[in-house]
Amino acid sequence: NKEYQLAKEHLDLAEKQSKEIDTPSVYIYFYHQKIIYLVAQEMWEEAYDLKKKSAAVRSKVYEKDKEKLISEMQVKFNAKFDQEKLNHLTTQNVLQKKAITYEKTRQKYLLALAILGGVLFFITLYAYRSQKKSKKYLYNLSVTDYLTQVANRRHIMDIFKKIFSNKSNTNFGIIMIDLDYFKKINDTYGHDVGNAVLIHFAQTAKNIMSDVGEVGRIGGEEWLILLPNIDRHTIKAKLSELRKAYQNVQSEKIPKDCNLSFSSGALINSGKYQSHEEMLHIADD
């Protein structure tokens, strides 16, 4: 939290200085740094708005560069054309050589325009792909838990609400999981090992549950697994497989004497629950 506050102070100073310098490159760099800060703070809307503002500044810079490039090309071609015309006026066959030179120059000019058009096309295509990639990246950040790379609380809850609100889908299950003695693991081995345990569980759960459901981290060491079209036998089998895989850790970051286990509550929607919060509460109990 101290580092976030320090970063905020630096960003405020940088914003003030960027307004005094007032150049596009300074603004672009400042926007880039502030977007990193906003993403780290999970302030997704502000990050997205600032990303659009940065894209607008980049677009203006791109347009100015494009105009400058076209202008320079025109000056070069005009200068070359005038020089060739002057040279041909001093020769014996002025009219004939002028016609020949004009035709050659015209072909070169058209070729140059074609090349310039191709360059501008690829620049535009690259900019479009970069923008599309950036949007996809920001979306993934907004729905993914930063540490474990599974669905974050907001995203997994949104999926849960949609499944529950579909009245025809009454045959789905949920699993609530708490990692046992997680605070003790942190106190004994340190937070780096604690983070490694969280990552290990998330990867293990994704590998085992990906073919039947969605895994999400809803806070700390708490997890929610959504299982559409499931039965009790499959839930028990998957939980047993997950429990064994979680215990048999192969990571070098987790000490061998670190005992890993979890507690779980599971139930299948029978159509009697009034809300998804009720299902969550019962599974948690």
Tab-separated table of C-alpha atoms in Angstrom:
chain	number	residue	atom	x	y	z
A	1	ASN	CA	0.000	0.000	0.000
A	2	LYS	CA	2.929	2.322	0.691
A	3	GLU	CA	4.299	1.632	-2.767
A	4	TYR	CA	0.908	2.386	-4.349
A	5	GLN	CA	0.808	5.734	-2.512
A	6	LEU	CA	4.374	6.509	-3.578
A	7	ALA	CA	3.507	5.573	-7.161
A	8	LYS	CA	0.449	7.848	-6.997
A	9	GLU	CA	2.632	10.771	-5.862
A	10	HIS	CA	5.109	10.172	-8.688
A	11	LEU	CA	2.262	9.945	-11.220
A	12	ASP	CA	0.709	13.209	-9.984
A	13	LEU	CA	4.094	14.926	-10.366
A	14	ALA	CA	4.576	13.365	-13.813
A	15	GLU	CA	1.117	14.533	-14.911
A	16	LYS	CA	1.932	18.115	-13.866
A	17	GLN	CA	5.279	18.030	-15.669
A	18	SER	CA	3.742	16.476	-18.811
A	19	LYS	CA	1.328	19.409	-19.053
A	20	GLU	CA	4.250	21.848	-18.813
A	21	ILE	CA	6.296	20.031	-21.474
A	22	ASP	CA	3.139	19.391	-23.564
A	23	THR	CA	4.437	17.006	-26.235
A	24	PRO	CA	2.636	13.889	-27.585
A	25	SER	CA	5.521	11.538	-26.724
A	26	VAL	CA	5.515	12.724	-23.093
A	27	TYR	CA	1.747	12.260	-22.851
A	28	ILE	CA	1.931	8.774	-24.394
A	29	TYR	CA	4.635	7.664	-21.953
A	30	PHE	CA	2.763	9.153	-18.988
A	31	TYR	CA	-0.496	7.451	-20.058
A	32	HIS	CA	1.373	4.130	-20.389
A	33	GLN	CA	2.762	4.365	-16.840
A	34	LYS	CA	-0.564	5.421	-15.356
A	35	ILE	CA	-2.399	2.548	-17.123
A	36	ILE	CA	0.036	0.109	-15.470
A	37	TYR	CA	-0.764	1.711	-12.097
A	38	LEU	CA	-4.556	1.605	-12.681
A	39	VAL	CA	-4.415	-2.057	-13.784
A	40	ALA	CA	-2.399	-2.942	-10.689
A	41	GLN	CA	-5.128	-1.232	-8.630
A	42	GLU	CA	-7.821	-3.119	-10.638
A	43	MET	CA	-9.359	0.205	-11.685
A	44	TRP	CA	-10.420	-1.253	-15.019
A	45	GLU	CA	-12.759	1.487	-16.258
A	46	GLU	CA	-10.213	4.239	-15.634
A	47	ALA	CA	-7.500	2.153	-17.312
A	48	TYR	CA	-9.717	1.554	-20.346
A	49	ASP	CA	-10.652	5.250	-20.637
A	50	LEU	CA	-6.987	6.260	-20.382
A	51	LYS	CA	-6.122	3.638	-22.998
A	52	LYS	CA	-8.606	5.273	-25.400
A	53	LYS	CA	-7.106	8.713	-24.663
A	54	SER	CA	-3.599	7.336	-25.324
A	55	ALA	CA	-4.809	5.790	-28.586
A	56	ALA	CA	-6.212	9.181	-29.631
A	57	VAL	CA	-2.843	10.862	-29.018
A	58	ARG	CA	-1.060	8.081	-30.915
A	59	SER	CA	-3.508	8.528	-33.788
A	60	LYS	CA	-2.702	12.257	-34.004
A	61	VAL	CA	1.035	11.521	-33.988
A	62	TYR	CA	0.509	8.890	-36.682
A	63	GLU	CA	-1.446	11.335	-38.866
A	64	LYS	CA	1.268	13.999	-38.527
A	65	ASP	CA	3.992	11.476	-39.378
A	66	LYS	CA	1.986	10.282	-42.370
A	67	GLU	CA	1.548	13.845	-43.663
A	68	LYS	CA	5.239	14.541	-43.155
A	69	LEU	CA	6.227	11.350	-44.985
A	70	ILE	CA	3.981	12.152	-47.957
A	71	SER	CA	5.275	15.734	-48.106
A	72	GLU	CA	8.903	14.598	-48.058
A	73	MET	CA	8.238	12.055	-50.795
A	74	GLN	CA	6.577	14.712	-52.940
A	75	VAL	CA	9.493	17.114	-52.479
A	76	LYS	CA	11.993	14.389	-53.396
A	77	PHE	CA	10.108	13.342	-56.495
A	78	ASN	CA	9.534	16.934	-57.619
A	79	ALA	CA	13.208	17.767	-57.181
A	80	LYS	CA	14.271	14.696	-59.100
A	81	PHE	CA	11.787	15.400	-61.881
A	82	ASP	CA	12.949	19.050	-62.245
A	83	GLN	CA	16.601	18.023	-62.341
A	84	GLU	CA	16.000	15.458	-65.061
A	85	LYS	CA	13.951	17.956	-67.061
A	86	LEU	CA	16.759	20.545	-66.869
A	87	ASN	CA	19.355	18.014	-68.018
A	88	HIS	CA	17.284	16.978	-71.004
A	89	LEU	CA	16.786	20.626	-72.104
A	90	THR	CA	20.544	20.917	-72.682
A	91	THR	CA	20.759	17.948	-75.054
A	92	GLN	CA	20.329	17.911	-78.852
A	93	ASN	CA	17.161	15.833	-78.884
A	94	VAL	CA	15.204	17.901	-76.389
A	95	LEU	CA	11.691	16.837	-77.319
A	96	GLN	CA	12.464	13.157	-77.812
A	97	LYS	CA	14.535	12.775	-74.648
A	98	LYS	CA	12.037	14.810	-72.646
A	99	ALA	CA	9.236	12.449	-73.702
A	100	ILE	CA	11.300	9.380	-72.875
A	101	THR	CA	12.412	10.789	-69.550
A	102	TYR	CA	8.876	11.863	-68.702
A	103	GLU	CA	7.579	8.370	-69.320
A	104	LYS	CA	10.298	6.799	-67.184
A	105	THR	CA	9.741	9.302	-64.420
A	106	ARG	CA	5.988	8.698	-64.527
A	107	GLN	CA	6.500	4.970	-64.107
A	108	LYS	CA	8.849	5.528	-61.185
A	109	TYR	CA	6.397	7.934	-59.635
A	110	LEU	CA	3.559	5.440	-59.927
A	111	LEU	CA	5.766	2.703	-58.503
A	112	ALA	CA	6.724	4.936	-55.603
A	113	LEU	CA	3.090	5.768	-54.947
A	114	ALA	CA	2.258	2.066	-55.034
A	115	ILE	CA	5.058	1.345	-52.555
A	116	LEU	CA	3.945	4.224	-50.349
A	117	GLY	CA	0.371	2.941	-50.467
A	118	GLY	CA	1.586	-0.528	-49.480
A	119	VAL	CA	3.609	0.900	-46.587
A	120	LEU	CA	0.642	2.917	-45.330
A	121	PHE	CA	-1.600	-0.148	-45.642
A	122	PHE	CA	0.693	-2.289	-43.512
A	123	ILE	CA	1.122	0.512	-40.960
A	124	THR	CA	-2.658	0.816	-40.681
A	125	LEU	CA	-3.054	-2.962	-40.438
A	126	TYR	CA	-0.409	-3.144	-37.711
A	127	ALA	CA	-2.084	-0.351	-35.746
A	128	TYR	CA	-5.462	-2.105	-36.017
A	129	ARG	CA	-4.063	-5.423	-34.825
A	130	SER	CA	-2.211	-3.754	-31.963
A	131	GLN	CA	-5.393	-2.008	-30.826
A	132	LYS	CA	-7.362	-5.257	-31.052
A	133	LYS	CA	-4.681	-7.074	-29.080
A	134	SER	CA	-4.684	-4.338	-26.428
A	135	LYS	CA	-8.471	-4.579	-26.020
A	136	LYS	CA	-8.242	-8.351	-25.639
A	137	TYR	CA	-5.433	-7.951	-23.097
A	138	LEU	CA	-7.424	-5.465	-21.016
A	139	TYR	CA	-10.492	-7.717	-21.107
A	140	ASN	CA	-8.466	-10.718	-19.916
A	141	LEU	CA	-7.075	-8.591	-17.079
A	142	SER	CA	-10.602	-7.598	-16.041
A	143	VAL	CA	-11.859	-11.212	-15.756
A	144	THR	CA	-8.719	-13.016	-14.529
A	145	ASP	CA	-7.218	-13.278	-11.057
A	146	TYR	CA	-3.785	-11.646	-11.315
A	147	LEU	CA	-1.878	-14.225	-9.253
A	148	THR	CA	-3.489	-17.556	-10.166
A	149	GLN	CA	-4.727	-16.835	-13.716
A	150	VAL	CA	-8.186	-18.323	-13.093
A	151	ALA	CA	-11.462	-16.392	-13.185
A	152	ASN	CA	-11.597	-13.623	-10.592
A	153	ARG	CA	-14.480	-13.152	-8.152
A	154	ARG	CA	-16.502	-10.791	-10.310
A	155	HIS	CA	-16.228	-12.938	-13.430
A	156	ILE	CA	-17.015	-16.269	-11.762
A	157	MET	CA	-20.017	-14.681	-10.006
A	158	ASP	CA	-21.302	-13.285	-13.306
A	159	ILE	CA	-21.110	-16.769	-14.835
A	160	PHE	CA	-22.860	-18.206	-11.766
A	161	LYS	CA	-25.715	-15.679	-12.053
A	162	LYS	CA	-26.235	-16.457	-15.749
A	163	ILE	CA	-26.333	-20.216	-15.142
A	164	PHE	CA	-28.717	-19.851	-12.216
A	165	SER	CA	-31.041	-17.422	-14.055
A	166	ASN	CA	-31.464	-19.952	-16.873
A	167	LYS	CA	-34.513	-21.754	-15.497
A	168	SER	CA	-34.078	-24.695	-17.860
A	169	ASN	CA	-30.652	-25.428	-16.405
A	170	THR	CA	-31.489	-27.162	-13.126
A	171	ASN	CA	-28.861	-29.871	-13.355
A	172	PHE	CA	-25.754	-27.929	-12.452
A	173	GLY	CA	-23.530	-28.141	-9.389
A	174	ILE	CA	-21.204	-25.891	-7.435
A	175	ILE	CA	-18.215	-26.611	-5.222
A	176	MET	CA	-16.916	-24.239	-2.542
A	177	ILE	CA	-13.320	-24.920	-1.482
A	178	ASP	CA	-11.160	-23.548	1.343
A	179	LEU	CA	-7.462	-24.442	1.511
A	180	ASP	CA	-6.775	-25.874	4.985
A	181	TYR	CA	-4.366	-24.104	7.372
A	182	PHE	CA	-3.363	-21.568	4.738
A	183	LYS	CA	-2.511	-18.920	7.341
A	184	LYS	CA	-0.245	-21.428	9.073
A	185	ILE	CA	1.528	-22.107	5.758
A	186	ASN	CA	2.128	-18.375	5.307
A	187	ASP	CA	3.329	-17.962	8.904
A	188	THR	CA	5.618	-21.002	8.726
A	189	TYR	CA	7.100	-20.780	5.245
A	190	GLY	CA	6.439	-17.190	4.160
A	191	HIS	CA	4.159	-15.529	1.653
A	192	ASP	CA	6.214	-16.662	-1.356
A	193	VAL	CA	5.425	-20.275	-0.513
A	194	GLY	CA	1.815	-19.269	0.189
A	195	ASN	CA	1.551	-17.761	-3.287
A	196	ALA	CA	3.138	-20.871	-4.792
A	197	VAL	CA	0.483	-23.000	-3.019
A	198	LEU	CA	-2.318	-20.825	-4.450
A	199	ILE	CA	-0.854	-21.080	-7.959
A	200	HIS	CA	-0.393	-24.838	-7.579
A	201	PHE	CA	-4.017	-25.332	-6.531
A	202	ALA	CA	-5.345	-23.108	-9.343
A	203	GLN	CA	-3.345	-24.932	-12.022
A	204	THR	CA	-4.320	-28.316	-10.617
A	205	ALA	CA	-8.009	-27.391	-10.434
A	206	LYS	CA	-7.980	-26.032	-14.004
A	207	ASN	CA	-6.335	-29.212	-15.331
A	208	ILE	CA	-8.846	-31.492	-13.624
A	209	MET	CA	-12.041	-29.427	-13.885
A	210	SER	CA	-11.597	-27.750	-17.276
A	211	ASP	CA	-13.518	-30.474	-19.104
A	212	VAL	CA	-16.558	-30.215	-16.806
A	213	GLY	CA	-16.646	-26.686	-15.387
A	214	GLU	CA	-15.133	-23.293	-14.579
A	215	VAL	CA	-12.711	-22.520	-11.715
A	216	GLY	CA	-12.661	-19.127	-9.992
A	217	ARG	CA	-10.898	-17.549	-7.006
A	218	ILE	CA	-13.379	-15.618	-4.866
A	219	GLY	CA	-10.951	-14.355	-2.251
A	220	GLY	CA	-7.797	-15.358	-0.343
A	221	GLU	CA	-7.726	-19.150	-0.242
A	222	GLU	CA	-11.420	-19.522	-1.183
A	223	TRP	CA	-12.487	-20.956	-4.529
A	224	LEU	CA	-15.694	-21.578	-6.440
A	225	ILE	CA	-16.094	-24.240	-9.133
A	226	LEU	CA	-19.161	-24.198	-11.413
A	227	LEU	CA	-20.192	-27.515	-12.947
A	228	PRO	CA	-22.951	-27.416	-15.614
A	229	ASN	CA	-24.658	-30.739	-16.417
A	230	ILE	CA	-23.180	-32.708	-13.530
A	231	ASP	CA	-24.188	-35.572	-11.217
A	232	ARG	CA	-23.130	-36.500	-7.677
A	233	HIS	CA	-20.932	-39.368	-8.792
A	234	THR	CA	-18.918	-37.138	-11.136
A	235	ILE	CA	-18.549	-34.453	-8.464
A	236	LYS	CA	-17.190	-36.973	-5.960
A	237	ALA	CA	-14.821	-38.467	-8.520
A	238	LYS	CA	-13.493	-35.069	-9.591
A	239	LEU	CA	-13.061	-33.898	-5.987
A	240	SER	CA	-11.176	-37.067	-5.118
A	241	GLU	CA	-8.904	-36.616	-8.139
A	242	LEU	CA	-8.336	-32.953	-7.242
A	243	ARG	CA	-7.566	-33.775	-3.601
A	244	LYS	CA	-4.907	-36.340	-4.536
A	245	ALA	CA	-3.310	-34.134	-7.180
A	246	TYR	CA	-3.206	-31.158	-4.793
A	247	GLN	CA	-1.509	-33.238	-2.079
A	248	ASN	CA	1.065	-34.753	-4.465
A	249	VAL	CA	2.794	-31.460	-5.208
A	250	GLN	CA	5.889	-31.545	-7.456
A	251	SER	CA	6.831	-27.863	-7.275
A	252	GLU	CA	10.350	-26.961	-6.087
A	253	LYS	CA	8.912	-23.766	-4.554
A	254	ILE	CA	6.789	-25.719	-2.053
A	255	PRO	CA	8.672	-27.633	0.735
A	256	LYS	CA	8.087	-31.381	0.834
A	257	ASP	CA	7.000	-31.251	4.490
A	258	CYS	CA	4.219	-28.779	3.639
A	259	ASN	CA	1.005	-30.770	4.072
A	260	LEU	CA	-1.622	-29.661	1.574
A	261	SER	CA	-5.336	-30.350	1.961
A	262	PHE	CA	-8.621	-28.555	1.483
A	263	SER	CA	-12.208	-28.566	2.734
A	264	SER	CA	-15.044	-28.559	0.242
A	265	GLY	CA	-18.807	-28.196	0.137
A	266	ALA	CA	-20.735	-29.272	-2.952
A	267	LEU	CA	-24.370	-29.362	-3.999
A	268	ILE	CA	-26.470	-29.715	-7.135
A	269	ASN	CA	-29.220	-27.250	-8.016
A	270	SER	CA	-32.513	-29.055	-7.563
A	271	GLY	CA	-34.663	-26.077	-8.509
A	272	LYS	CA	-35.654	-25.330	-4.908
A	273	TYR	CA	-33.163	-22.524	-4.287
A	274	GLN	CA	-34.454	-18.962	-4.501
A	275	SER	CA	-31.169	-17.346	-5.526
A	276	HIS	CA	-27.585	-18.116	-6.370
A	277	GLU	CA	-26.578	-16.438	-3.070
A	278	GLU	CA	-28.603	-19.075	-1.207
A	279	MET	CA	-26.812	-21.862	-3.067
A	280	LEU	CA	-23.456	-20.247	-2.299
A	281	HIS	CA	-24.310	-19.879	1.380
A	282	ILE	CA	-25.447	-23.499	1.731
A	283	ALA	CA	-22.393	-24.836	-0.100
A	284	ASP	CA	-20.172	-22.699	2.107
A	285	ASP	CA	-21.807	-24.073	5.264
